[in-house]
PDB file of C-alpha atoms in Angstrom:
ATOM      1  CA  UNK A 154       0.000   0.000   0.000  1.00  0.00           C
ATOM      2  CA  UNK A 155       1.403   3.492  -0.801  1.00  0.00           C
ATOM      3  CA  UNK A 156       1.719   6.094   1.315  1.00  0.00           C
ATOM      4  CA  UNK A 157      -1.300   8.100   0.381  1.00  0.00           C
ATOM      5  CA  UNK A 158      -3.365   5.268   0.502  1.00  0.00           C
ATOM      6  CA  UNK A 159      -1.654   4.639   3.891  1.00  0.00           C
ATOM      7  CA  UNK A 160      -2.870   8.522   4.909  1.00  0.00           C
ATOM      8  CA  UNK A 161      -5.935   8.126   3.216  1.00  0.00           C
ATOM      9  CA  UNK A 162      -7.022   4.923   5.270  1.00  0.00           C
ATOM     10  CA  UNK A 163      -5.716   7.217   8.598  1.00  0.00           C
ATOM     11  CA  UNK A 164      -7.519  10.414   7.614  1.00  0.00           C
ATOM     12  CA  UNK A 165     -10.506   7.878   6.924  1.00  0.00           C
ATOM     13  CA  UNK A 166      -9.775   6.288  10.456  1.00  0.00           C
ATOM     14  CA  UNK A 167      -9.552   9.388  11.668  1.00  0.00           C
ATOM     15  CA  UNK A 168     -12.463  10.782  10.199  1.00  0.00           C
ATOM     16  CA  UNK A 169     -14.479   7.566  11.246  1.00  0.00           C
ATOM     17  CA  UNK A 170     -13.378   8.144  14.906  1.00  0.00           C
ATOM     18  CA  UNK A 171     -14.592  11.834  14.817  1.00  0.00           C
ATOM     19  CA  UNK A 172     -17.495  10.857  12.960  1.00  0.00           C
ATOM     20  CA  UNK A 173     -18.393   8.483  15.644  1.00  0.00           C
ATOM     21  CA  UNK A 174     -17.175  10.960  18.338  1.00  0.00           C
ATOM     22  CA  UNK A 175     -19.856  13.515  16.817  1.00  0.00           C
ATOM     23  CA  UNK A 176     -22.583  11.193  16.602  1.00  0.00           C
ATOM     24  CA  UNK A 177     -21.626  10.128  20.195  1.00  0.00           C
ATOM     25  CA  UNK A 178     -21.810  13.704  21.308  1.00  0.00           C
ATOM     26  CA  UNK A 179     -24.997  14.339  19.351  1.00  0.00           C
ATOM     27  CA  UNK A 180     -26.988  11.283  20.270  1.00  0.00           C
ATOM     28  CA  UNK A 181     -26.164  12.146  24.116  1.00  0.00           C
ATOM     29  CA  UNK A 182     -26.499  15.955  23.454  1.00  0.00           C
ATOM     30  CA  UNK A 183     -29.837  14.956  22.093  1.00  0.00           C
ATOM     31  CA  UNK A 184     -30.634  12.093  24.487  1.00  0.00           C
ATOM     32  CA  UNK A 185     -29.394  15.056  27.580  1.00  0.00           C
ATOM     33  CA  UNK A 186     -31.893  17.438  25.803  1.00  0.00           C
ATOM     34  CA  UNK A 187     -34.776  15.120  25.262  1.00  0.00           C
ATOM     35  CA  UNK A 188     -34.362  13.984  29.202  1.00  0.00           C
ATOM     36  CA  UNK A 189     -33.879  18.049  29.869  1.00  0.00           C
ATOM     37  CA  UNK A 190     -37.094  19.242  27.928  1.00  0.00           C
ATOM     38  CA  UNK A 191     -39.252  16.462  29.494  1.00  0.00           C
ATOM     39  CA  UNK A 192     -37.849  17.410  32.747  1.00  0.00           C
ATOM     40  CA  UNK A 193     -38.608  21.150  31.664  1.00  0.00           C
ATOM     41  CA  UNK A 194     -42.041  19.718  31.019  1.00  0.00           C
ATOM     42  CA  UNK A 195     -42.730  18.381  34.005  1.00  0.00           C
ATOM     43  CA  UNK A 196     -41.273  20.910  35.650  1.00  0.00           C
ATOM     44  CA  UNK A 197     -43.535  23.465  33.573  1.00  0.00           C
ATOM     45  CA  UNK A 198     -46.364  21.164  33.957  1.00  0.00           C
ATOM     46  CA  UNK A 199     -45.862  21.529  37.996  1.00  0.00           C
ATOM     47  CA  UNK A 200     -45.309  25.187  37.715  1.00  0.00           C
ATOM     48  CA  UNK A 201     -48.590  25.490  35.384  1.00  0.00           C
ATOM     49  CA  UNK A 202     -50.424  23.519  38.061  1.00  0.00           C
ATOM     50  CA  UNK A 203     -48.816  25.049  41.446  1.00  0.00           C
ATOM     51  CA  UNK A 204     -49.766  28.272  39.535  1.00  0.00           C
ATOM     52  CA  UNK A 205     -52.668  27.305  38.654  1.00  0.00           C
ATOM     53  CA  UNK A 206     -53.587  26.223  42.015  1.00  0.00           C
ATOM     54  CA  UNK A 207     -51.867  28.967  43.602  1.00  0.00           C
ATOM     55  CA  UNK A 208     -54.256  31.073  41.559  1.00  0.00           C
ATOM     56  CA  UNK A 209     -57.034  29.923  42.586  1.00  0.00           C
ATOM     57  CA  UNK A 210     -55.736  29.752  46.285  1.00  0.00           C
ATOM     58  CA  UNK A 211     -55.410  33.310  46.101  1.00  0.00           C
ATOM     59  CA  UNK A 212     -58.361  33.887  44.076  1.00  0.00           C
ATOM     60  CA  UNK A 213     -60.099  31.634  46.816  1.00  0.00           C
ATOM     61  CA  UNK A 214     -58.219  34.259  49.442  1.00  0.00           C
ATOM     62  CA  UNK A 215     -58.978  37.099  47.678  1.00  0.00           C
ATOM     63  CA  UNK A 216     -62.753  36.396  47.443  1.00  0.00           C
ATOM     64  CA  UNK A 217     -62.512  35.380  50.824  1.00  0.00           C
ATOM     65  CA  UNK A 218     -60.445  38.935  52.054  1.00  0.00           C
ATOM     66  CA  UNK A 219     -62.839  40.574  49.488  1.00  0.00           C
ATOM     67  CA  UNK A 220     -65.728  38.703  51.836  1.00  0.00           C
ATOM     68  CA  UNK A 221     -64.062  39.457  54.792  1.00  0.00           C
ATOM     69  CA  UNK A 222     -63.191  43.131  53.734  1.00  0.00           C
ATOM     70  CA  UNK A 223     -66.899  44.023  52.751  1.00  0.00           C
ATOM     71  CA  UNK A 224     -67.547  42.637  56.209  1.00  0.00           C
ATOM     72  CA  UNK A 225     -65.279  44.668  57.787  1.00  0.00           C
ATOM     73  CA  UNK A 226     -66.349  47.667  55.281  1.00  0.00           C
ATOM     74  CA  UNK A 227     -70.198  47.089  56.920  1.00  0.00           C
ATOM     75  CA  UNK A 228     -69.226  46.776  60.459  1.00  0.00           C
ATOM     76  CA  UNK A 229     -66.498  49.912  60.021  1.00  0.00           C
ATOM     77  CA  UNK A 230     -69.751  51.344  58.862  1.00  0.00           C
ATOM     78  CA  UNK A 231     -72.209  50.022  61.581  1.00  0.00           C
ATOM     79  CA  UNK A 232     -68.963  51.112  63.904  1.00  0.00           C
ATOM     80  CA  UNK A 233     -68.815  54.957  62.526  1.00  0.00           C
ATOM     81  CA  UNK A 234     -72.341  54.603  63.210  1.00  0.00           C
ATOM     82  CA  UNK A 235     -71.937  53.357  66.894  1.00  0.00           C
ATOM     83  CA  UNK A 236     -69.215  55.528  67.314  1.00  0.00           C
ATOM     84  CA  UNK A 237     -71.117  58.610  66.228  1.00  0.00           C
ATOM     85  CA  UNK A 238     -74.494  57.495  68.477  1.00  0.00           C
ATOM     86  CA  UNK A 239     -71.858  57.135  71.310  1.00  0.00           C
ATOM     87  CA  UNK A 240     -70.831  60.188  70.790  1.00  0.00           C
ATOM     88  CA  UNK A 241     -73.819  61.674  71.028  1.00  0.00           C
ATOM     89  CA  UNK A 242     -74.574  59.786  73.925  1.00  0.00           C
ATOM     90  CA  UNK A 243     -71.604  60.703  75.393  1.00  0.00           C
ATOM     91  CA  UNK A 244     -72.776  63.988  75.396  1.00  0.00           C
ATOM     92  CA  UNK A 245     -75.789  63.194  76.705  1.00  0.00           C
ATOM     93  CA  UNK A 246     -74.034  61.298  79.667  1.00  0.00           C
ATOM     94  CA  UNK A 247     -71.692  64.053  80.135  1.00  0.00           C
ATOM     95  CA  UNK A 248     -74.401  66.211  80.680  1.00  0.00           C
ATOM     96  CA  UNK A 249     -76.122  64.165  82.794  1.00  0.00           C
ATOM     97  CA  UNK A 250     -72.520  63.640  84.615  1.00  0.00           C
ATOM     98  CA  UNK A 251     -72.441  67.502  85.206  1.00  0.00           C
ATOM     99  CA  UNK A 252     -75.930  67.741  86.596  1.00  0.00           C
ATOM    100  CA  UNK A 253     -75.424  64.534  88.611  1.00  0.00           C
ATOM    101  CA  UNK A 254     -72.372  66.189  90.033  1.00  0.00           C
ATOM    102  CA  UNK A 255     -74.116  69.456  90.826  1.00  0.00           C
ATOM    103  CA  UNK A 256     -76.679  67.627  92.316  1.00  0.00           C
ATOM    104  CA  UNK A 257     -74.044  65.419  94.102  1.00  0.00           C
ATOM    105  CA  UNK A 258     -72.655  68.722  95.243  1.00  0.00           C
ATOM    106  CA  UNK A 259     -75.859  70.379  96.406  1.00  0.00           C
ATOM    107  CA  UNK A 260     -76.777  66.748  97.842  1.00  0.00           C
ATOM    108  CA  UNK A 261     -73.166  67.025  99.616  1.00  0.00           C
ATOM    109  CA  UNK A 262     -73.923  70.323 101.266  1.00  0.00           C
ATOM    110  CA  UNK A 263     -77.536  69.328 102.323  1.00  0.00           C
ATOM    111  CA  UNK A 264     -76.006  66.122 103.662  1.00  0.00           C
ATOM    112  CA  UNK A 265     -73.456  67.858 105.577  1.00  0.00           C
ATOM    113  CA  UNK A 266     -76.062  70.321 106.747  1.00  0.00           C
ATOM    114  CA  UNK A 267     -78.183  67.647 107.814  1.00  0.00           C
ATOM    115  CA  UNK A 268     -75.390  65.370 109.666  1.00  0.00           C
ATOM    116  CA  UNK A 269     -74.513  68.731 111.219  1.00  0.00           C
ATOM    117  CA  UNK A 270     -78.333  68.758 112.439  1.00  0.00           C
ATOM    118  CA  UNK A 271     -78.127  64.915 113.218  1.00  0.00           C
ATOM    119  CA  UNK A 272     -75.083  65.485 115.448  1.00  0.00           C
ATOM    120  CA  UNK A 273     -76.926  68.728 117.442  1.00  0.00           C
ATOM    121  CA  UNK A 274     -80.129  66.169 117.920  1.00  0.00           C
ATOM    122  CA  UNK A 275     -78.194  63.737 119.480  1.00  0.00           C
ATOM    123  CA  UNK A 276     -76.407  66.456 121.701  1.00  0.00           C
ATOM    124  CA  UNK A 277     -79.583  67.746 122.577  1.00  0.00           C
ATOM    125  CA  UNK A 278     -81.058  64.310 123.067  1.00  0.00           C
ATOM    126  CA  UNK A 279     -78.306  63.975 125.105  1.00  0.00           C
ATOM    127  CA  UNK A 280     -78.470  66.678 127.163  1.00  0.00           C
ATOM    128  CA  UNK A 281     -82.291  65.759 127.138  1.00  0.00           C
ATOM    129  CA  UNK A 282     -81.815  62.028 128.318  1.00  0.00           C
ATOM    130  CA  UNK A 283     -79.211  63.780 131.270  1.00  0.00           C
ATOM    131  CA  UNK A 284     -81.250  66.186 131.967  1.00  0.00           C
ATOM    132  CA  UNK A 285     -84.375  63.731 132.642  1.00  0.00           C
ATOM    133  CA  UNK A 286     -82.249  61.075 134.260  1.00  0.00           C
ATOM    134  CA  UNK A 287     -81.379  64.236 136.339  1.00  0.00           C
ATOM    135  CA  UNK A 288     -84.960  65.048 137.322  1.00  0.00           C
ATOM    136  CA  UNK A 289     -85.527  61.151 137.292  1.00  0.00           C
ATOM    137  CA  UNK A 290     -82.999  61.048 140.421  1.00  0.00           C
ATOM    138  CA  UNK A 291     -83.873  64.417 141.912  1.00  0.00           C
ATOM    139  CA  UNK A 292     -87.882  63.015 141.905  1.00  0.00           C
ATOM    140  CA  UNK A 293     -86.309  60.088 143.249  1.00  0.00           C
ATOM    141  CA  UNK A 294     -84.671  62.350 146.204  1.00  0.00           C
ATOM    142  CA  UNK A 295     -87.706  64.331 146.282  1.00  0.00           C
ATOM    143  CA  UNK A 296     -89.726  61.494 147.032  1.00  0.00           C
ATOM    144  CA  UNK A 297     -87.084  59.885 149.435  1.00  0.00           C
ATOM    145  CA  UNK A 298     -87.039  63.341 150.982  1.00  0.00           C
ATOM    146  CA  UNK A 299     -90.816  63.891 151.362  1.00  0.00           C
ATOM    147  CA  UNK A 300     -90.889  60.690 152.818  1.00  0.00           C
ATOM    148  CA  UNK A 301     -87.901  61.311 155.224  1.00  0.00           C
ATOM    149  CA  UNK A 302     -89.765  65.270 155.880  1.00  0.00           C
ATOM    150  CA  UNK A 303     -92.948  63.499 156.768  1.00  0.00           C
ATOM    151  CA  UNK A 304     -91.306  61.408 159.192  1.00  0.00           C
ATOM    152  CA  UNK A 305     -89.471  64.320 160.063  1.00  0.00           C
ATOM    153  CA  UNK A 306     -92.848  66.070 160.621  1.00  0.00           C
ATOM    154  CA  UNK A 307     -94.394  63.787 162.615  1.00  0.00           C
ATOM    155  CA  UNK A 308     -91.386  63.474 164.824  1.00  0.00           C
ATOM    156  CA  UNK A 309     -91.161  67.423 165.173  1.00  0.00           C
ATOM    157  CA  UNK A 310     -95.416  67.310 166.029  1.00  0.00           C
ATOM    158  CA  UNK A 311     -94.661  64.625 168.903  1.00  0.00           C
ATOM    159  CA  UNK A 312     -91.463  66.699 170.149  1.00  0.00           C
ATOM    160  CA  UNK A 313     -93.395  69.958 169.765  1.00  0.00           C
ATOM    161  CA  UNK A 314     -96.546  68.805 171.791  1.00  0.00           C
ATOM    162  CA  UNK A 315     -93.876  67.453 174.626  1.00  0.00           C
ATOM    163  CA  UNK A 316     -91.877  70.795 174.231  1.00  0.00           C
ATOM    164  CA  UNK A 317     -95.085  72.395 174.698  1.00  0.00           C
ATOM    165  CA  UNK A 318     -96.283  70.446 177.529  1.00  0.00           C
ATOM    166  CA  UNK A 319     -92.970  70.667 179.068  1.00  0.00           C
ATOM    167  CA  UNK A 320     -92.933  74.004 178.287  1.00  0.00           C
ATOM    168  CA  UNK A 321     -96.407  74.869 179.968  1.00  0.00           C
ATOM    169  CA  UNK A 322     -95.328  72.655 183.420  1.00  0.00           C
ATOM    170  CA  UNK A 323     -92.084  74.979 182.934  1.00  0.00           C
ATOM    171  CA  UNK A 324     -94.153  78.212 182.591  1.00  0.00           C
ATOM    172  CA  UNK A 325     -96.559  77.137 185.479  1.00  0.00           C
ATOM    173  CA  UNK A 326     -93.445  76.588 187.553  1.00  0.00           C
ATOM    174  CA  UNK A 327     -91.929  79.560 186.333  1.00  0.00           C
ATOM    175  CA  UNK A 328     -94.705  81.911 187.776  1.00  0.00           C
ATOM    176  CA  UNK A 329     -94.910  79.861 191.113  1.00  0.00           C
ATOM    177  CA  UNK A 330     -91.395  80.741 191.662  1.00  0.00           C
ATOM    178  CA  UNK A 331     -92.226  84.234 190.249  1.00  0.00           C
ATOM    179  CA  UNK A 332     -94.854  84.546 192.716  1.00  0.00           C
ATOM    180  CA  UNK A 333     -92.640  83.251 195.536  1.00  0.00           C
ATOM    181  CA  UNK A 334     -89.877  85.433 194.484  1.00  0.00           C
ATOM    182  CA  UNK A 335     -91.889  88.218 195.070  1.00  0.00           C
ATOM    183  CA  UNK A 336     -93.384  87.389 198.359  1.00  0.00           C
ATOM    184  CA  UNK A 337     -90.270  86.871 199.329  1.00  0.00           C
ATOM    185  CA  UNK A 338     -89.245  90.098 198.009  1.00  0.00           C
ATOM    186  CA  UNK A 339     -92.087  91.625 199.551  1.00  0.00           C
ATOM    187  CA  UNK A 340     -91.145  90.625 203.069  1.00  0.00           C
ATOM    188  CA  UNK A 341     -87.799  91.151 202.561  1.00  0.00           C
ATOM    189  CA  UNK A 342     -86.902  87.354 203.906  1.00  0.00           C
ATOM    190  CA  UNK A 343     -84.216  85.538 205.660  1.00  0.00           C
ATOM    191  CA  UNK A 344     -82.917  82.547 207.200  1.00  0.00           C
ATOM    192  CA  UNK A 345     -84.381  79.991 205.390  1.00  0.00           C
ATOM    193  CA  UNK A 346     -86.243  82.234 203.262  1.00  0.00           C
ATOM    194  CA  UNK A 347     -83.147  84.193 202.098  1.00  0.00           C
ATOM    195  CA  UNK A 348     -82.278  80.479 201.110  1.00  0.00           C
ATOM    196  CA  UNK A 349     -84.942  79.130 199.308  1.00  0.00           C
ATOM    197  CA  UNK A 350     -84.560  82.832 197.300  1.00  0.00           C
ATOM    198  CA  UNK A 351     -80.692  82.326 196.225  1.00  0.00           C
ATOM    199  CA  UNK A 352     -81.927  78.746 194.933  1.00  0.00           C
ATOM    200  CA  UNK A 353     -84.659  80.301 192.575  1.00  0.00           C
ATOM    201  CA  UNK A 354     -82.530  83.305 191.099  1.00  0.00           C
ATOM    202  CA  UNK A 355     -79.306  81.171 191.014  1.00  0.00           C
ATOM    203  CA  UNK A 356     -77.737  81.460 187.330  1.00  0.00           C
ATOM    204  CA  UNK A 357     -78.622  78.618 184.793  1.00  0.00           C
ATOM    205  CA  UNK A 358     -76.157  75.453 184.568  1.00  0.00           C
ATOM    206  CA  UNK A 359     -73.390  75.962 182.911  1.00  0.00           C
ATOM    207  CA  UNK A 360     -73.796  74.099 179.355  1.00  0.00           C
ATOM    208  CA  UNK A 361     -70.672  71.340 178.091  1.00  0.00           C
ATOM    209  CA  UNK A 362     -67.858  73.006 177.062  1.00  0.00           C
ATOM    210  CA  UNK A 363     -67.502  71.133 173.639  1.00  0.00           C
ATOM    211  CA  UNK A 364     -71.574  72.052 172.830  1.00  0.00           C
ATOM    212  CA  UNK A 365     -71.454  73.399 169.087  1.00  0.00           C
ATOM    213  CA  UNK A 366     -74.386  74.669 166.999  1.00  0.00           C
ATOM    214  CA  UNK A 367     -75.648  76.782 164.267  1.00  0.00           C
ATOM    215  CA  UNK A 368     -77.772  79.282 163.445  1.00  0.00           C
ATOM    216  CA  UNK A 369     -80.509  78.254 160.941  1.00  0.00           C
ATOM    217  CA  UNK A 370     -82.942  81.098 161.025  1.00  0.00           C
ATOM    218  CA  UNK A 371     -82.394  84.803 162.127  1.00  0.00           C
ATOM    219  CA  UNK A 372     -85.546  87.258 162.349  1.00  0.00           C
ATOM    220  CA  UNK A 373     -84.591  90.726 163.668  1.00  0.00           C
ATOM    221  CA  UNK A 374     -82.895  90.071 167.126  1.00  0.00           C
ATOM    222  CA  UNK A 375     -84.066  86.310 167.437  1.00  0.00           C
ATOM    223  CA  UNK A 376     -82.301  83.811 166.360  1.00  0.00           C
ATOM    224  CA  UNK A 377     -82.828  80.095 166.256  1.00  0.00           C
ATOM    225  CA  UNK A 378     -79.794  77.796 167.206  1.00  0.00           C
ATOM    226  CA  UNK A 379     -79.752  73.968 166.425  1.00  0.00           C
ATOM    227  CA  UNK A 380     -79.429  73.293 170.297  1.00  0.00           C
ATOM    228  CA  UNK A 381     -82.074  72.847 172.792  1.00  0.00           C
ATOM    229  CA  UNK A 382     -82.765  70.760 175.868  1.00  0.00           C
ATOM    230  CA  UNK A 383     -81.236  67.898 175.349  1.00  0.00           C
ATOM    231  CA  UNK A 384     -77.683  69.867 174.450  1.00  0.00           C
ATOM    232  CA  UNK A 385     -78.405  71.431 178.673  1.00  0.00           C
ATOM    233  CA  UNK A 386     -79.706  74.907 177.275  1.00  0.00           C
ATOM    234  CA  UNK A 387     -81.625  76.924 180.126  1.00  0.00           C
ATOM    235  CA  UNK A 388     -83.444  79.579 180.509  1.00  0.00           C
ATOM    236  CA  UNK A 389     -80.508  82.531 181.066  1.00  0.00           C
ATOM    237  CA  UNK A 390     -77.807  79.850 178.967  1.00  0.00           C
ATOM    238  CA  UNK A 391     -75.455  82.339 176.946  1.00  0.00           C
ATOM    239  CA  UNK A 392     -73.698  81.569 173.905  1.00  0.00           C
ATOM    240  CA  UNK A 393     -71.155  83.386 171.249  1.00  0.00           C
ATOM    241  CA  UNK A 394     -71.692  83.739 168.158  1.00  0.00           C
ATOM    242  CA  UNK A 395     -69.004  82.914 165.986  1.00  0.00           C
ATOM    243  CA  UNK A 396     -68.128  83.312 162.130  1.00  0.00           C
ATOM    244  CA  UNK A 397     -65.688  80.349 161.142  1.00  0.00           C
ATOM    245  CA  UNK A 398     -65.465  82.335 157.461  1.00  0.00           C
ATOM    246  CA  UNK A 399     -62.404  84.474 156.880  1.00  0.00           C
ATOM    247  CA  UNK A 400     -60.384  82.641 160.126  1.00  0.00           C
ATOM    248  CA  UNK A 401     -63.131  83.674 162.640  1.00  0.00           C
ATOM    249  CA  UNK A 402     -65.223  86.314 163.792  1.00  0.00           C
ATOM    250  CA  UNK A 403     -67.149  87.091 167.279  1.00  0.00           C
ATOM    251  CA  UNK A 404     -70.136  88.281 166.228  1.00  0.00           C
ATOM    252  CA  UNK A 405     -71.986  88.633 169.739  1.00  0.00           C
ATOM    253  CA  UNK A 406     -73.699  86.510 172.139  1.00  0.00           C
ATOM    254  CA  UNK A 407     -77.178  85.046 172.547  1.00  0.00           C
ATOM    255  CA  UNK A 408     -79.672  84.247 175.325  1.00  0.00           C
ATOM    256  CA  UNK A 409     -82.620  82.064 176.362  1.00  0.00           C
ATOM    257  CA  UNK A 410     -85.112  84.796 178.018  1.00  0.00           C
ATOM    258  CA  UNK A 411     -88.399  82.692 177.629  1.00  0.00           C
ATOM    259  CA  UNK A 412     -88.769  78.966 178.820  1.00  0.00           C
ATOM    260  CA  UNK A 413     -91.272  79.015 175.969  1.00  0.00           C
ATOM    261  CA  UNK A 414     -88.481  79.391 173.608  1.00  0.00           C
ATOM    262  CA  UNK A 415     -86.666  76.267 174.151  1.00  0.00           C
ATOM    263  CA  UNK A 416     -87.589  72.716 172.693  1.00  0.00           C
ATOM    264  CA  UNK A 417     -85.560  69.235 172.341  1.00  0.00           C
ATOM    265  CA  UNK A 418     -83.679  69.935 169.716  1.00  0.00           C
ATOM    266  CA  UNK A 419     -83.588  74.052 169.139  1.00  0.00           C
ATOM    267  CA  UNK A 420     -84.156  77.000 170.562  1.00  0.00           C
ATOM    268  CA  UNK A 421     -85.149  80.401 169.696  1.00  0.00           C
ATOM    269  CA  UNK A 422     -82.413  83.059 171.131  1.00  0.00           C
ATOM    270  CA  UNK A 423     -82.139  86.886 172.186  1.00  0.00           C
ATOM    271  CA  UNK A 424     -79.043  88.710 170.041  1.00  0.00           C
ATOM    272  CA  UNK A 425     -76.676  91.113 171.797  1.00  0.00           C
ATOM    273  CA  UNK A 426     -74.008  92.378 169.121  1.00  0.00           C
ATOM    274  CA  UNK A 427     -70.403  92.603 169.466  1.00  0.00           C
ATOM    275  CA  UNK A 428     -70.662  96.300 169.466  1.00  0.00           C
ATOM    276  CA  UNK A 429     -73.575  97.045 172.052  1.00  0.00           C
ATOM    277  CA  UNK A 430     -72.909 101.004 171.236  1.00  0.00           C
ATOM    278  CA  UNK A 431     -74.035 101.006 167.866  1.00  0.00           C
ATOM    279  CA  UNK A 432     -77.724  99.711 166.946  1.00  0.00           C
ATOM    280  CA  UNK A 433     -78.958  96.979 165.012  1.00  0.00           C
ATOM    281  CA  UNK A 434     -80.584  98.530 162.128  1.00  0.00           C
ATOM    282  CA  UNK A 435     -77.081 100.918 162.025  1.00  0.00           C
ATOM    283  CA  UNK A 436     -74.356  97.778 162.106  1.00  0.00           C
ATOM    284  CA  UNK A 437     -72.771  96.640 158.685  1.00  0.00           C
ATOM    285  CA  UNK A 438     -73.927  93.328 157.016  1.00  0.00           C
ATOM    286  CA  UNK A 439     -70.870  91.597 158.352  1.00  0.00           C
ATOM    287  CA  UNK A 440     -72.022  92.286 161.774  1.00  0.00           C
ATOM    288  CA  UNK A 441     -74.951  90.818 161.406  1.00  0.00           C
ATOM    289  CA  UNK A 442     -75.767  86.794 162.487  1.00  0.00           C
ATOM    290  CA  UNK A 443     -76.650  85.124 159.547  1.00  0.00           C
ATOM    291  CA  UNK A 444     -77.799  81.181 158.939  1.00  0.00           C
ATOM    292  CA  UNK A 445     -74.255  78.717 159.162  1.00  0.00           C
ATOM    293  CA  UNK A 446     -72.801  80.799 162.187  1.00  0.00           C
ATOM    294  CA  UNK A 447     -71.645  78.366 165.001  1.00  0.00           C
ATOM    295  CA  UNK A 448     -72.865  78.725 168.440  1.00  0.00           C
ATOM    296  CA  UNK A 449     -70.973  77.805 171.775  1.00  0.00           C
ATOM    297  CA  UNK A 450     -70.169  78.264 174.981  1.00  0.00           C
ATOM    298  CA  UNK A 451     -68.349  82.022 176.224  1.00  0.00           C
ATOM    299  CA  UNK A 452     -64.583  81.394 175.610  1.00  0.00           C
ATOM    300  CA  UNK A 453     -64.070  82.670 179.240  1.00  0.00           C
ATOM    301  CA  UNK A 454     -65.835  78.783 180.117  1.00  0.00           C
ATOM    302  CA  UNK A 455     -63.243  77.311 177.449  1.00  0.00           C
ATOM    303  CA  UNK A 456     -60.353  78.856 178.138  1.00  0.00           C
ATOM    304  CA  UNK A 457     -60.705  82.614 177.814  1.00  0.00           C
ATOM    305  CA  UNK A 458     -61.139  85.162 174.643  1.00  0.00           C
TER     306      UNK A 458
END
């Protein structure tokens, strides 16, 4: 074989290889884009239908937002309504709110007016309820008392009619020796005469030393002392009078004059003032015996002035 033959069967091998090489590369290219387009397919096919379905997914949405938002359109609008009807009732209320607080206010002042009046009822049914409770007891001691000053009454009535009887037997007595006296007198007595006469104008018994009274009335220049018969006053018994206010005062002295004057318990007394220059009706208030003044013995029987 010659050399060109020898080059032409190469070229022609080589050809051959390329040849198959090419229709290698184009029978895969082909087979690659075959497999690629139906895979673009499908995938276009899945788009297509996720699109489609995505469409109507969101055309389902939209008619469903467009549902919703016509919904929301008619209750904005029922709400704009609401809101403007609350508006106007809030205007209403706050009206109301303004007269309810003036009223409140007014109420507030009445109510404070009236607790104020509450509290001065209850002082003055206070003072009431003390005040009756107060008559309630002084009834009470009324009563008591009455009852005590009837006792007291009937007691005084049996001491009286005893004073009185002793008193009369006294008196009797009184102008026996009287009479005697002045027989006496008359015939100028002695012996035992002179005797029996020293024994009827002897000086009354002297009265305790400790004997302390009080006057409790005073009329003029007779007084009546809280001590009587059964304390040893006598007819002639003289007592000071004595003003324990201010640290003491003599006043002056009284005397029984009158058997008639003197009963259990009391006596009814002559007054001789301190100052025996000046008279009665002329001597200053504080001068004067007066109801409270003590009544005892002559300090020159107690242990001198």
């Amino acid at each position: 074989m010659t050399w060109f033959g020898k080059i032409l069967t190469f070229v022609v091998l080589v050809g051959s290889i390329l040849w198959m090489f090419l229709t290698t590369q184009a029978f895969v290219a082909r087979t690659n884009w075959k497999k690629r387009a139906d895979d673009y397919k499908v995938a276009y096919e899945e788009v297509v239908k996720a699109r489609e379905s995505e469409y109507r997914r969101f055309q389902s949405n939209e008619d469903h937002l467009k549902r919703l938002l016509l919904a929301e359109t008619t209750r904005s609008t029922d709400a704009l309504k609401e809101v403007d009807s609350l508006k106007t009732a809030s205007v209403m209320v706050n009206a109301q709110l303004t007269t309810l607080q003036e009223n409140y206010n007014k109420a507030d002042v009445q109510a404070t007016k009236l607790q104020a009046n509450v509290d001065n009822s209850l002082k003055e049914l206070d003072t009431v309820r003390k005040r009756t409770n107060d008559l309630e007891n002084e009834a009470v001691a009324l009563v008591l008392a009455t009852e005590a000053a009837k006792k007291e009454e009937v007691k005084a009535k049996n001491q009286a009619r005893l004073a009185l009887a002793i008193a009369d037997d006294n008196a009797k007595k009184v102008e026996e020796l009287a009479l005697k006296v002045s027989e006496l007198r008359a015939t100028g007595g002695g012996g035992a005469q002179a005797q029996v006469l020293r024994s009827v104008t002897k000086p009354p018994p002297p009265v305790l030393g400790n004997l302390r009274g009080q006057v409790t009335n005073v009329s003029g220049e007779l007084l009546t002392v809280s001590v009587g018969i059964d304390s040893g006053m006598a007819v002639g018994t003289v007592l000071d009078v004595i003003r324990l206010e201010g640290g003491g005062k003599y006043i002056g002295t009284v005397k029984v004059t009158s058997a008639l004057n003197l009963f259990p318990k009391q006596s009814i007394v002559t007054f001789t003032p301190a100052r025996r220059d000046v008279p009665m009706d002329r001597l200053p208030i504080g001068d004067l015996p007066k109801s409270g003044d003590q009544v005892r013995p002559p300090e020159a029987l107690t242990g001198g002035r």
